[in-house]
Coordinates of C-alpha atoms in Angstrom, one line a residue:
M237 CA -28.9 31.0 4.4
K238 CA -27.4 29.2 1.4
V239 CA -26.2 25.6 1.5
F240 CA -23.4 24.2 -0.6
V241 CA -22.8 20.5 -1.1
G242 CA -19.6 19.1 -2.5
R243 CA -20.7 16.8 -5.4
G244 CA -17.5 15.7 -7.1
S245 CA -17.0 12.0 -7.8
C246 CA -15.5 11.5 -4.3
G247 CA -18.4 13.3 -2.6
N248 CA -21.0 11.4 -4.6
A249 CA -19.4 8.1 -3.7
A250 CA -19.6 9.1 0.0
G251 CA -23.3 9.9 -0.3
A252 CA -23.4 13.6 -1.2
S253 CA -26.1 13.2 -3.8
E254 CA -28.5 11.8 -1.2
I255 CA -27.6 14.5 1.3
F256 CA -28.2 17.1 -1.5
S257 CA -31.7 15.7 -2.1
M258 CA -32.4 16.0 1.6
F259 CA -31.7 19.7 1.6
E260 CA -33.6 20.2 -1.7
D261 CA -36.6 18.4 -0.4
S262 CA -36.6 20.4 2.8
G263 CA -36.8 23.7 0.8
C264 CA -33.3 24.9 1.5
D265 CA -31.5 27.1 -1.0
V266 CA -29.0 24.4 -1.9
R267 CA -26.2 24.6 -4.5
T268 CA -23.8 22.1 -6.0
V269 CA -20.0 22.7 -5.8
G270 CA -17.0 20.6 -6.8
C271 CA -14.5 18.8 -4.6
V272 CA -12.4 21.1 -2.4
G273 CA -9.8 18.4 -2.3
M274 CA -10.4 17.1 1.2
C275 CA -11.7 13.7 0.0
Y276 CA -11.2 12.1 3.4
L277 CA -13.9 14.4 4.9
E278 CA -16.7 13.8 2.4
P279 CA -19.5 14.5 2.2
I280 CA -18.8 18.2 2.9
V281 CA -21.5 20.8 3.4
D282 CA -21.0 24.6 3.7
V283 CA -23.6 26.9 5.1
Q284 CA -23.3 30.6 4.2
D285 CA -25.1 33.3 6.2
G286 CA -26.4 36.6 5.0
D287 CA -23.0 38.2 5.6
G288 CA -21.2 35.7 3.3
E289 CA -19.6 33.8 6.2
R290 CA -19.4 30.1 5.7
R291 CA -19.4 27.3 8.2
T292 CA -18.2 23.9 7.0
F293 CA -19.5 20.6 8.1
V294 CA -17.8 17.3 7.3
K295 CA -18.6 13.6 7.1
V296 CA -22.2 14.6 6.8
D297 CA -24.7 11.7 7.1
E298 CA -28.5 11.9 7.2
K299 CA -28.6 12.6 10.9
V300 CA -26.1 15.5 10.6
A301 CA -27.9 16.8 7.5
S302 CA -31.2 16.9 9.5
E303 CA -29.5 19.0 12.2
I304 CA -28.1 21.3 9.6
I305 CA -31.5 21.7 8.0
K306 CA -32.9 22.7 11.5
M307 CA -30.1 25.2 11.9
V308 CA -30.7 26.8 8.5
K309 CA -34.4 27.1 9.3
G310 CA -33.6 28.6 12.7
E311 CA -35.1 25.7 14.6
A312 CA -31.9 24.6 16.3
N313 CA -28.1 25.1 16.3
N314 CA -26.6 21.8 17.4
A315 CA -24.7 20.6 14.4
D316 CA -21.3 21.7 15.7
A317 CA -20.2 18.2 16.4
N318 CA -19.4 17.8 12.7
S319 CA -17.8 21.2 12.1
I320 CA -14.5 21.1 10.3
S321 CA -11.5 21.0 12.7
K322 CA -9.0 23.8 13.0
E323 CA -6.3 21.3 11.8
D324 CA -8.2 20.8 8.5
I325 CA -8.8 24.5 8.1
D326 CA -5.1 25.1 8.6
I327 CA -4.3 22.5 5.9
L328 CA -6.4 24.5 3.4
K329 CA -4.7 27.8 4.5
A330 CA -1.3 26.2 4.0
Q331 CA -2.0 25.7 0.3
K332 CA -1.6 28.1 -2.6
R333 CA -4.5 27.5 -4.8
I334 CA -4.4 28.6 -8.5
A335 CA -5.5 25.6 -10.6
L336 CA -7.9 24.6 -7.8
L337 CA -8.9 28.2 -6.9
N338 CA -12.6 27.8 -7.6
C339 CA -13.0 24.1 -6.9
G340 CA -15.4 23.6 -4.0
V341 CA -16.3 27.3 -4.1
I342 CA -18.5 27.8 -7.2
N343 CA -21.2 25.8 -8.8
P344 CA -19.6 24.1 -11.9
D345 CA -22.9 24.1 -13.7
D346 CA -23.4 27.9 -13.4
I347 CA -21.4 30.1 -15.7
E348 CA -22.5 33.2 -13.9
E349 CA -20.7 32.1 -10.7
Y350 CA -17.5 31.6 -12.7
I351 CA -18.0 35.1 -14.2
A352 CA -18.6 36.6 -10.7
Q353 CA -15.1 35.3 -9.8
E354 CA -13.6 37.3 -12.8
G355 CA -14.0 34.3 -15.0
Y356 CA -13.3 34.9 -18.7
S357 CA -11.7 38.3 -17.9
A358 CA -8.3 36.9 -18.7
V359 CA -9.3 35.7 -22.2
K360 CA -11.0 39.0 -22.8
K361 CA -7.9 40.8 -21.9
A362 CA -5.8 38.6 -24.1
V363 CA -7.9 38.9 -27.3
T364 CA -8.7 42.6 -26.9
E365 CA -5.5 44.1 -25.4
M366 CA -2.7 41.7 -26.2
T367 CA -1.1 40.3 -29.3
P368 CA -0.6 36.5 -29.6
E369 CA 3.1 37.1 -29.2
Q370 CA 2.6 39.1 -26.0
V371 CA 0.5 36.3 -24.6
I372 CA 3.3 33.8 -25.3
A373 CA 5.8 36.2 -23.8
E374 CA 3.8 36.4 -20.6
I375 CA 3.6 32.6 -20.3
K376 CA 7.4 32.6 -20.8
V377 CA 7.9 35.0 -18.0
S378 CA 5.7 32.9 -15.7
G379 CA 7.9 29.9 -16.2
L380 CA 4.9 27.6 -16.5
A381 CA 5.9 24.1 -17.5
G382 CA 3.6 21.3 -18.6
R383 CA 1.9 19.7 -15.7
G384 CA 1.2 16.5 -17.5
G385 CA 4.5 14.9 -16.6
A386 CA 7.3 16.0 -18.9
G387 CA 7.6 19.5 -17.5
F388 CA 8.3 21.0 -20.9
P389 CA 8.1 24.9 -21.1
T390 CA 4.5 25.8 -22.1
W391 CA 5.6 28.9 -24.0
F392 CA 8.0 27.0 -26.2
K393 CA 5.3 24.6 -27.4
W394 CA 2.9 27.4 -28.0
N395 CA 5.5 29.4 -29.9
A396 CA 6.4 26.4 -32.0
A397 CA 2.8 25.9 -33.0
R398 CA 2.3 29.6 -33.7
N399 CA 5.4 29.6 -36.0
S400 CA 4.1 26.6 -38.0
Q401 CA 2.9 27.9 -41.4
N402 CA -0.6 26.5 -41.8
A403 CA -4.0 28.1 -41.8
K404 CA -5.5 25.2 -39.7
K405 CA -4.2 24.5 -36.2
Y406 CA -5.6 22.5 -33.3
M407 CA -5.5 23.2 -29.5
I408 CA -5.8 19.9 -27.7
C409 CA -6.3 19.2 -24.0
N410 CA -5.1 15.8 -22.7
A411 CA -7.5 14.9 -19.9
D412 CA -6.8 11.2 -20.2
E413 CA -5.0 11.0 -16.8
G414 CA -4.1 7.3 -16.7
D415 CA -1.8 7.2 -13.7
P416 CA -3.0 4.9 -10.8
G417 CA -3.8 7.2 -7.9
A418 CA -4.1 10.4 -10.0
F419 CA -7.3 12.4 -10.2
M420 CA -6.2 16.1 -10.4
D421 CA -7.6 16.7 -13.9
R422 CA -10.9 15.0 -13.1
A423 CA -11.4 17.2 -10.1
I424 CA -10.6 20.4 -12.0
I425 CA -13.1 19.6 -14.7
E426 CA -15.8 18.5 -12.3
G427 CA -15.3 21.5 -10.0
D428 CA -14.4 24.3 -12.4
P429 CA -14.8 23.4 -16.1
H430 CA -14.8 27.0 -17.3
V431 CA -11.2 27.5 -16.2
L432 CA -10.2 24.8 -18.6
I433 CA -12.2 26.4 -21.4
E434 CA -10.7 29.8 -20.7
G435 CA -7.2 28.4 -20.6
M436 CA -7.7 26.6 -23.9
M437 CA -9.1 29.8 -25.4
I438 CA -6.1 31.8 -24.4
G439 CA -3.7 29.2 -25.8
A440 CA -5.7 28.9 -29.0
Y441 CA -5.5 32.7 -29.5
A442 CA -1.7 32.5 -28.9
I443 CA -1.1 29.8 -31.5
G444 CA -3.7 30.9 -34.0
S445 CA -6.2 28.0 -33.6
D446 CA -9.9 28.1 -34.2
E447 CA -10.7 24.5 -33.0
G448 CA -10.1 22.8 -29.7
I449 CA -10.5 19.2 -28.6
V450 CA -10.6 17.8 -25.0
Y451 CA -9.5 14.2 -25.0
V452 CA -11.0 12.9 -21.8
R453 CA -11.2 9.3 -20.5
A454 CA -14.6 7.8 -20.7
E455 CA -14.3 6.6 -17.1
Y456 CA -14.9 10.3 -16.1
P457 CA -18.6 10.5 -16.9
L458 CA -19.4 13.3 -14.4
A459 CA -16.5 15.4 -15.8
I460 CA -17.7 14.9 -19.4
I461 CA -21.3 15.9 -18.4
R462 CA -20.2 19.1 -16.6
L463 CA -17.7 20.1 -19.3
E464 CA -20.3 19.6 -22.0
H465 CA -22.8 21.8 -20.0
A466 CA -20.1 24.4 -19.5
L467 CA -19.3 24.5 -23.2
N468 CA -23.0 25.0 -24.1
Q469 CA -23.3 27.8 -21.6
A470 CA -20.2 29.5 -23.0
R471 CA -21.6 29.3 -26.5
E472 CA -25.0 30.7 -25.4
K473 CA -23.1 33.6 -23.8
G474 CA -21.2 34.3 -27.0
I475 CA -18.0 33.5 -25.2
L476 CA -17.2 30.5 -27.4
G477 CA -17.8 30.8 -31.2
N478 CA -17.3 33.5 -33.8
N479 CA -15.8 36.9 -33.2
I480 CA -15.2 36.5 -29.5
F481 CA -15.5 39.8 -27.5
G482 CA -15.6 41.5 -30.9
S483 CA -12.0 40.8 -31.4
G484 CA -12.2 38.9 -34.7
F485 CA -10.9 35.7 -32.9
S486 CA -13.1 32.7 -33.3
F487 CA -12.8 29.4 -31.4
D488 CA -14.9 26.4 -30.3
I489 CA -14.2 23.2 -28.4
R490 CA -15.5 19.7 -28.7
I491 CA -15.1 16.6 -26.5
K492 CA -13.6 13.2 -27.4
A493 CA -14.1 10.4 -24.9
G494 CA -11.1 8.1 -24.9
A495 CA -11.1 4.4 -24.0
G496 CA -8.7 4.9 -21.1
A497 CA -5.4 3.7 -22.6
F498 CA -2.4 4.8 -20.5
V499 CA -0.2 5.1 -23.6
C500 CA -2.5 7.8 -25.0
G501 CA -1.0 10.1 -22.5
E502 CA 1.9 10.3 -25.1
E503 CA 1.1 13.0 -27.6
T504 CA 1.4 11.1 -30.8
A505 CA -0.6 8.1 -29.4
L506 CA -3.3 10.5 -28.3
I507 CA -3.4 12.0 -31.8
A508 CA -3.6 8.6 -33.4
S509 CA -6.6 7.8 -31.1
L510 CA -8.3 11.1 -32.1
E511 CA -7.9 10.1 -35.7
G512 CA -9.7 6.8 -35.1
E513 CA -6.6 4.7 -35.1
R514 CA -5.2 2.4 -32.4
G515 CA -3.4 4.6 -29.8
M516 CA 0.3 3.9 -30.7
P517 CA 3.2 6.4 -30.6
R518 CA 5.2 7.4 -33.7
L519 CA 8.7 8.7 -34.1
K520 CA 9.4 12.4 -33.6
P521 CA 10.2 14.6 -35.4
P522 CA 8.0 15.8 -36.9
F523 CA 6.6 17.1 -33.6
P524 CA 2.8 17.7 -33.2
A525 CA 3.5 21.5 -33.4
Q526 CA 4.6 20.9 -36.9
K527 CA 2.5 17.9 -38.0
G528 CA -0.1 16.7 -35.5
Y529 CA -3.8 16.0 -35.7
W530 CA -4.7 15.2 -39.4
G531 CA -1.2 16.4 -40.3
K532 CA -1.9 20.0 -39.1
P533 CA 0.0 21.9 -36.4
S534 CA -1.3 20.9 -33.0
N535 CA -0.6 21.9 -29.4
I536 CA -1.3 19.5 -26.5
N537 CA -1.3 20.4 -22.8
N538 CA -3.1 18.8 -19.9
V539 CA -5.9 20.2 -17.8
E540 CA -3.8 21.5 -14.9
T541 CA -1.5 23.4 -17.3
F542 CA -4.5 25.1 -18.9
A543 CA -6.0 25.8 -15.5
N544 CA -3.0 28.0 -14.6
V545 CA -3.2 30.1 -17.7
P546 CA -6.1 32.5 -16.8
W547 CA -4.5 33.4 -13.5
I548 CA -1.2 34.1 -15.2
I549 CA -2.8 36.4 -17.8
K550 CA -4.8 38.2 -15.1
N551 CA -2.0 38.6 -12.5
G552 CA 1.0 38.6 -14.8
G553 CA 3.8 36.1 -15.4
T554 CA 6.0 37.7 -12.8
A555 CA 3.5 37.1 -10.0
Y556 CA 3.4 33.4 -11.0
S557 CA 7.2 33.1 -11.3
V558 CA 7.9 34.2 -7.7
L559 CA 6.2 31.0 -6.6
G560 CA 8.3 27.9 -6.5
T561 CA 12.0 27.6 -7.2
E562 CA 14.4 29.0 -9.8
N563 CA 13.9 26.2 -12.2
S564 CA 10.4 25.0 -11.2
K565 CA 7.9 27.8 -11.1
G566 CA 4.4 28.1 -9.7
T567 CA 2.3 25.6 -7.9
K568 CA 1.6 21.9 -8.3
V569 CA -1.5 19.9 -7.6
F570 CA -0.8 16.5 -6.0
A571 CA -3.2 13.6 -5.4
L572 CA -2.3 12.0 -2.0
T573 CA -3.3 8.4 -1.9
G574 CA -2.2 5.2 -0.2
K575 CA -1.3 5.0 3.5
I576 CA -1.8 8.8 4.0
A577 CA -4.0 10.0 6.9
K578 CA -5.7 12.8 4.9
G579 CA -6.0 11.7 1.3
G580 CA -7.2 14.0 -1.4
L581 CA -6.0 16.9 -3.5
V582 CA -3.6 19.6 -2.4
E583 CA -2.0 22.5 -4.3
V584 CA 1.3 23.8 -3.0
P585 CA 4.2 25.9 -4.3
M586 CA 7.0 24.0 -6.1
G587 CA 10.0 23.5 -3.8
I588 CA 8.2 22.3 -0.8
S589 CA 9.7 19.1 0.6
I590 CA 8.1 15.6 0.4
N591 CA 8.0 15.5 4.2
D592 CA 6.1 18.8 4.3
I593 CA 3.5 17.5 1.9
I594 CA 3.0 14.2 3.7
F595 CA 3.1 15.3 7.3
N596 CA 2.1 19.0 7.3
V597 CA -0.5 18.9 4.5
G598 CA -1.4 15.2 4.4
G599 CA -1.6 14.6 8.1
G600 CA 1.0 12.0 8.2
I601 CA 0.7 8.2 8.0
K602 CA -2.5 6.3 8.7
D603 CA -2.9 4.5 12.1
G604 CA 0.4 6.0 13.4
K605 CA 2.5 3.7 11.3
E606 CA 6.0 4.5 10.0
F607 CA 6.5 6.3 6.7
K608 CA 8.5 4.1 4.4
A609 CA 8.4 5.5 0.9
V610 CA 6.4 7.4 -1.7
Q611 CA 5.9 6.6 -5.3
M612 CA 6.0 9.8 -7.4
G613 CA 5.2 10.1 -11.1
G614 CA 2.9 7.1 -11.3
P615 CA 4.0 3.9 -13.0
S616 CA 6.6 5.9 -14.9
G617 CA 8.0 7.3 -11.7
G618 CA 10.0 5.9 -8.8
C619 CA 9.9 5.1 -5.2
I620 CA 11.5 7.7 -2.9
P621 CA 12.5 6.3 0.5
K622 CA 11.9 7.9 3.9
N623 CA 15.5 9.0 4.3
L624 CA 15.1 11.3 1.2
G625 CA 11.9 12.9 2.6
D626 CA 13.6 16.3 2.8
T627 CA 13.9 16.3 -1.0
Q628 CA 12.5 19.4 -2.6
V629 CA 9.5 18.8 -5.0
D630 CA 10.9 20.2 -8.2
Y631 CA 11.8 18.7 -11.5
A632 CA 15.6 18.4 -11.0
S633 CA 15.5 17.2 -7.4
L634 CA 13.0 14.5 -8.1
A635 CA 14.9 13.3 -11.2
A636 CA 18.0 13.0 -9.0
T637 CA 16.3 10.4 -6.8
G638 CA 15.2 8.3 -9.8
A639 CA 11.6 9.5 -9.7
I640 CA 9.8 12.1 -11.7
M641 CA 7.2 14.8 -11.1
G642 CA 4.7 13.1 -13.4
S643 CA 1.2 14.4 -13.4
G644 CA 1.2 14.7 -9.6
G645 CA 0.2 11.3 -8.1
M646 CA 1.8 10.5 -4.7
V647 CA 1.2 7.0 -3.5
V648 CA 2.3 6.9 0.1
M649 CA 3.6 3.6 1.7
D650 CA 4.1 2.6 5.3
E651 CA 6.1 -0.1 7.0
T652 CA 3.6 -2.8 5.9
T653 CA 4.3 -2.2 2.2
C654 CA 6.5 -4.8 0.4
M655 CA 8.6 -2.9 -2.0
V656 CA 9.2 -5.9 -4.3
D657 CA 5.4 -6.3 -4.5
M658 CA 5.0 -2.6 -5.1
A659 CA 7.4 -2.8 -8.1
R660 CA 5.5 -5.8 -9.3
F661 CA 2.2 -3.9 -9.1
F662 CA 3.4 -0.9 -11.2
L663 CA 5.2 -3.1 -13.7
D664 CA 2.1 -5.2 -14.1
F665 CA 0.2 -2.0 -15.0
T666 CA 2.8 -0.8 -17.6
R667 CA 3.0 -4.3 -19.1
K668 CA -0.8 -4.4 -19.6
E669 CA -0.8 -0.8 -20.9
S670 CA 2.0 -1.2 -23.4
C671 CA 0.7 -0.8 -26.9
G672 CA 2.9 -3.6 -28.1
K673 CA 4.5 -1.6 -30.9
C674 CA 8.1 -1.9 -29.6
T675 CA 9.6 -5.4 -29.0
H676 CA 11.7 -4.3 -26.1
C677 CA 8.7 -2.8 -24.3
R678 CA 6.2 -5.6 -25.2
I679 CA 8.4 -8.5 -24.4
G680 CA 10.8 -6.9 -21.9
T681 CA 8.1 -5.7 -19.5
D682 CA 6.5 -9.2 -19.6
R683 CA 9.9 -10.8 -18.8
M684 CA 10.5 -8.5 -15.9
L685 CA 7.1 -9.0 -14.5
K686 CA 7.5 -12.8 -14.6
I687 CA 10.8 -12.5 -12.6
L688 CA 9.1 -10.2 -10.0
E689 CA 6.2 -12.6 -9.7
R690 CA 8.6 -15.4 -9.1
I691 CA 10.5 -13.5 -6.5
C692 CA 7.2 -12.6 -4.7
D693 CA 6.2 -16.3 -4.8
G694 CA 9.4 -17.3 -3.0
N695 CA 11.0 -18.8 -6.1
G696 CA 13.6 -16.1 -6.7
L697 CA 16.9 -17.1 -8.1
K698 CA 20.5 -15.8 -7.6
G699 CA 21.1 -13.3 -10.3
D700 CA 17.5 -12.2 -10.6
I701 CA 18.3 -8.6 -9.4
E702 CA 21.1 -8.3 -12.0
T703 CA 18.8 -9.6 -14.7
L704 CA 16.1 -7.0 -13.8
E705 CA 18.7 -4.2 -14.0
E706 CA 20.0 -5.4 -17.3
L707 CA 16.5 -5.7 -18.8
S708 CA 15.7 -2.2 -17.5
V709 CA 18.5 -0.7 -19.6
H710 CA 17.5 -2.6 -22.8
I711 CA 13.8 -1.6 -22.4
S712 CA 14.6 2.0 -21.8
D713 CA 17.0 2.2 -24.8
G714 CA 14.8 0.3 -27.2
A715 CA 11.4 1.8 -26.5
L716 CA 9.9 4.4 -28.7
C717 CA 7.9 6.4 -26.2
A718 CA 8.0 7.4 -22.5
L719 CA 5.9 4.5 -21.4
G720 CA 8.6 2.0 -22.3
Q721 CA 11.5 4.3 -21.5
T722 CA 10.3 4.8 -17.9
A723 CA 8.6 1.5 -17.3
A724 CA 11.4 0.1 -15.3
N725 CA 11.7 3.1 -12.9
P726 CA 9.7 1.6 -10.1
V727 CA 11.9 -1.5 -10.3
L728 CA 15.2 0.3 -10.5
T729 CA 14.4 2.7 -7.6
T730 CA 13.2 -0.1 -5.3
I731 CA 16.3 -2.1 -6.1
R732 CA 18.4 1.1 -5.5
Y733 CA 16.8 1.9 -2.1
F734 CA 15.4 -1.4 -0.9
R735 CA 17.8 -4.0 -2.3
N736 CA 17.8 -5.8 1.1
E737 CA 14.1 -6.7 0.5
Y738 CA 14.9 -8.3 -2.8
E739 CA 17.7 -10.2 -1.2
D740 CA 15.5 -11.4 1.6
H741 CA 12.9 -12.7 -0.8
I742 CA 15.5 -14.5 -3.0
T743 CA 18.0 -15.7 -0.4
N744 CA 16.1 -16.0 2.8
K745 CA 12.7 -16.7 1.3
K746 CA 11.3 -14.1 3.6
C747 CA 9.1 -11.0 3.0
T748 CA 10.5 -8.2 5.1
A749 CA 7.1 -6.4 5.2
V750 CA 5.3 -9.7 5.9
Q751 CA 3.0 -9.2 2.9
C752 CA 3.8 -11.8 0.2
K753 CA 1.6 -14.8 1.0
P754 CA 3.9 -17.6 -0.2
L755 CA 6.6 -16.3 2.1
I756 CA 4.5 -15.9 5.3
N757 CA 2.8 -18.2 7.8
F758 CA 0.2 -17.7 10.5
S759 CA 0.5 -19.1 14.0
I760 CA -1.2 -18.7 17.4
D761 CA 0.7 -17.6 20.5
E762 CA 0.1 -20.2 23.2
V763 CA 0.4 -17.6 25.9
K764 CA -2.0 -15.0 24.5
C765 CA -4.7 -17.4 23.1
T766 CA -7.7 -17.7 25.5
G767 CA -9.5 -20.4 23.5
C768 CA -12.5 -18.1 22.6
T769 CA -13.0 -20.1 19.4
I770 CA -13.9 -17.0 17.3
C771 CA -10.9 -17.5 14.9
A772 CA -11.9 -21.1 14.3
R773 CA -15.5 -20.2 13.6
K774 CA -14.6 -17.4 11.2
C775 CA -11.8 -19.2 9.3
P776 CA -13.1 -19.7 5.7
V777 CA -11.1 -22.8 5.1
G778 CA -11.4 -24.6 8.4
A779 CA -7.6 -24.4 9.1
I780 CA -8.0 -23.6 12.8
T781 CA -8.9 -26.2 15.4
G782 CA -9.2 -26.2 19.2
E783 CA -11.6 -26.6 22.1
L784 CA -13.3 -23.9 24.1
K785 CA -10.9 -22.2 26.6
K786 CA -8.0 -24.2 25.2
V787 CA -5.1 -23.1 22.9
H788 CA -6.0 -23.2 19.2
T789 CA -3.7 -24.2 16.4
I790 CA -3.5 -23.4 12.6
D791 CA -2.9 -26.1 10.0
T792 CA -0.4 -24.4 7.7
D793 CA -1.2 -26.8 4.9
K794 CA -4.9 -25.7 4.9
C795 CA -4.4 -22.0 5.7
D796 CA -4.9 -19.8 2.6
K797 CA -3.3 -16.8 4.5
C798 CA -6.4 -14.6 4.1
G799 CA -5.6 -12.8 7.5
V800 CA -9.2 -13.1 8.8
C801 CA -8.0 -14.7 12.0
K802 CA -5.5 -11.9 12.8
N803 CA -8.0 -9.2 12.0
I804 CA -10.7 -10.6 14.4
C805 CA -8.5 -11.8 17.3
K806 CA -9.2 -9.5 20.2
F807 CA -6.2 -10.8 22.2
D808 CA -3.5 -10.2 19.5
A809 CA -2.7 -13.9 19.7
V810 CA -2.4 -14.5 15.9
E811 CA 1.1 -13.9 14.7
V812 CA 2.4 -13.5 11.1
L813 CA 5.9 -15.0 10.6

């Protein structure tokens, strides 16, 4: 029997490396695989028998691992308690996996396993059987749009770079992935680095490039290690380098670790960073396809975009185009985070509804609470409320709500989420990540943040909502790049759909979701309190007093509203008002 342990960043954080060592030390034939996307079940272990059938075990701790080891050695067979549930199996079956096809299936450190899955057959087909123009035409037929956020037609960018008259061209991968709650690119590199390499090779052949660069954030150390190893293996195999597959096409890739600046998700800022300059955008045109890295024609796509390319070349653009909707083709990978029951990565066809993703694929809301909203498109996106849950996930439908597809982050919110505070959170992020080049963005986001902080502190003023709306327009109109142009989206959409919460904060000095500390108070219900004294003993600031078996009280002047008392009270006697 063979044992497979999911060792992506999420699995390792849950203890997968220690579990792997247990199997290794016991003499089992154990392999590393990437994250299958079900982060909420980590660590995940698969056991494959001689017929190739796999059994999956989830939330594997040392005790369960010991039972699995006995099962593998034929000493016992009582590890079923941690077998994956039918519900979770159905969640995997409900997906259409293209970019994530091999993630959680193959060993990312073994090129032979990728080749066994027909890996590198697409690039071989492209460079030996197709012209660059035919490759671009196939991508055009597929309808593949950039998965990094803008949704720009991939074929158009490739064609523009190909038509640029210059002997030197660059194929660049944006693996910076700066959105809060987004980890699609990281998981693909960690679980299937060769698919990125192959996608870049096909793109490079199409535009006429001999040099590729992967710009990856330094906070992804495991992804960098696995990608570097994969590149070395491809070179050793003669897949990367000179005269690839005897076609006369030569290409190689190097890695550049970025410092994690969100603004470097913008093409020209990324190029500036690659050149050793501060990551700041510049005016376009000229576009990177005409004048990019070191002034040479350059094409930039993100990891997920490249990960779709080998499948398209192998199976044909038409096969890809039948997935999704008329104007949004193929599949999309989403990172489900926040108040979702089954958080992780999912890949679904475009056109599926928000409700389908959250409830049928994501398992609904944690702890049985009410779905309230979802933030899509990261800090550049917008909050979509519950009543728009039937909205199709495609570029046009999401844009109509005030949100965007973005790179695929979905931050799910429940009834306990304060929408004003959520807008404050995302604007705080964009304000910090602004490069400072544009006055409107640099000063405008700071001004908006101060107003939001004041509202959350209970000091909101009449006219604040209108001021926020006015500033949003000026920032969007005056900013040079998409960071500033979209920075106000979370504020505008929360005002649009949850204006009552802003009004409650400002006029009634009340937080509807009971989350903003300056606007809430803790008290003890005289009927429910049994005088057990636990809350008084655990209060970190000594704000609770009372005798044993008598009703306790909270001194609101001393209370720092940490919530410890409410969390530990077994009688639900602590109320938040």
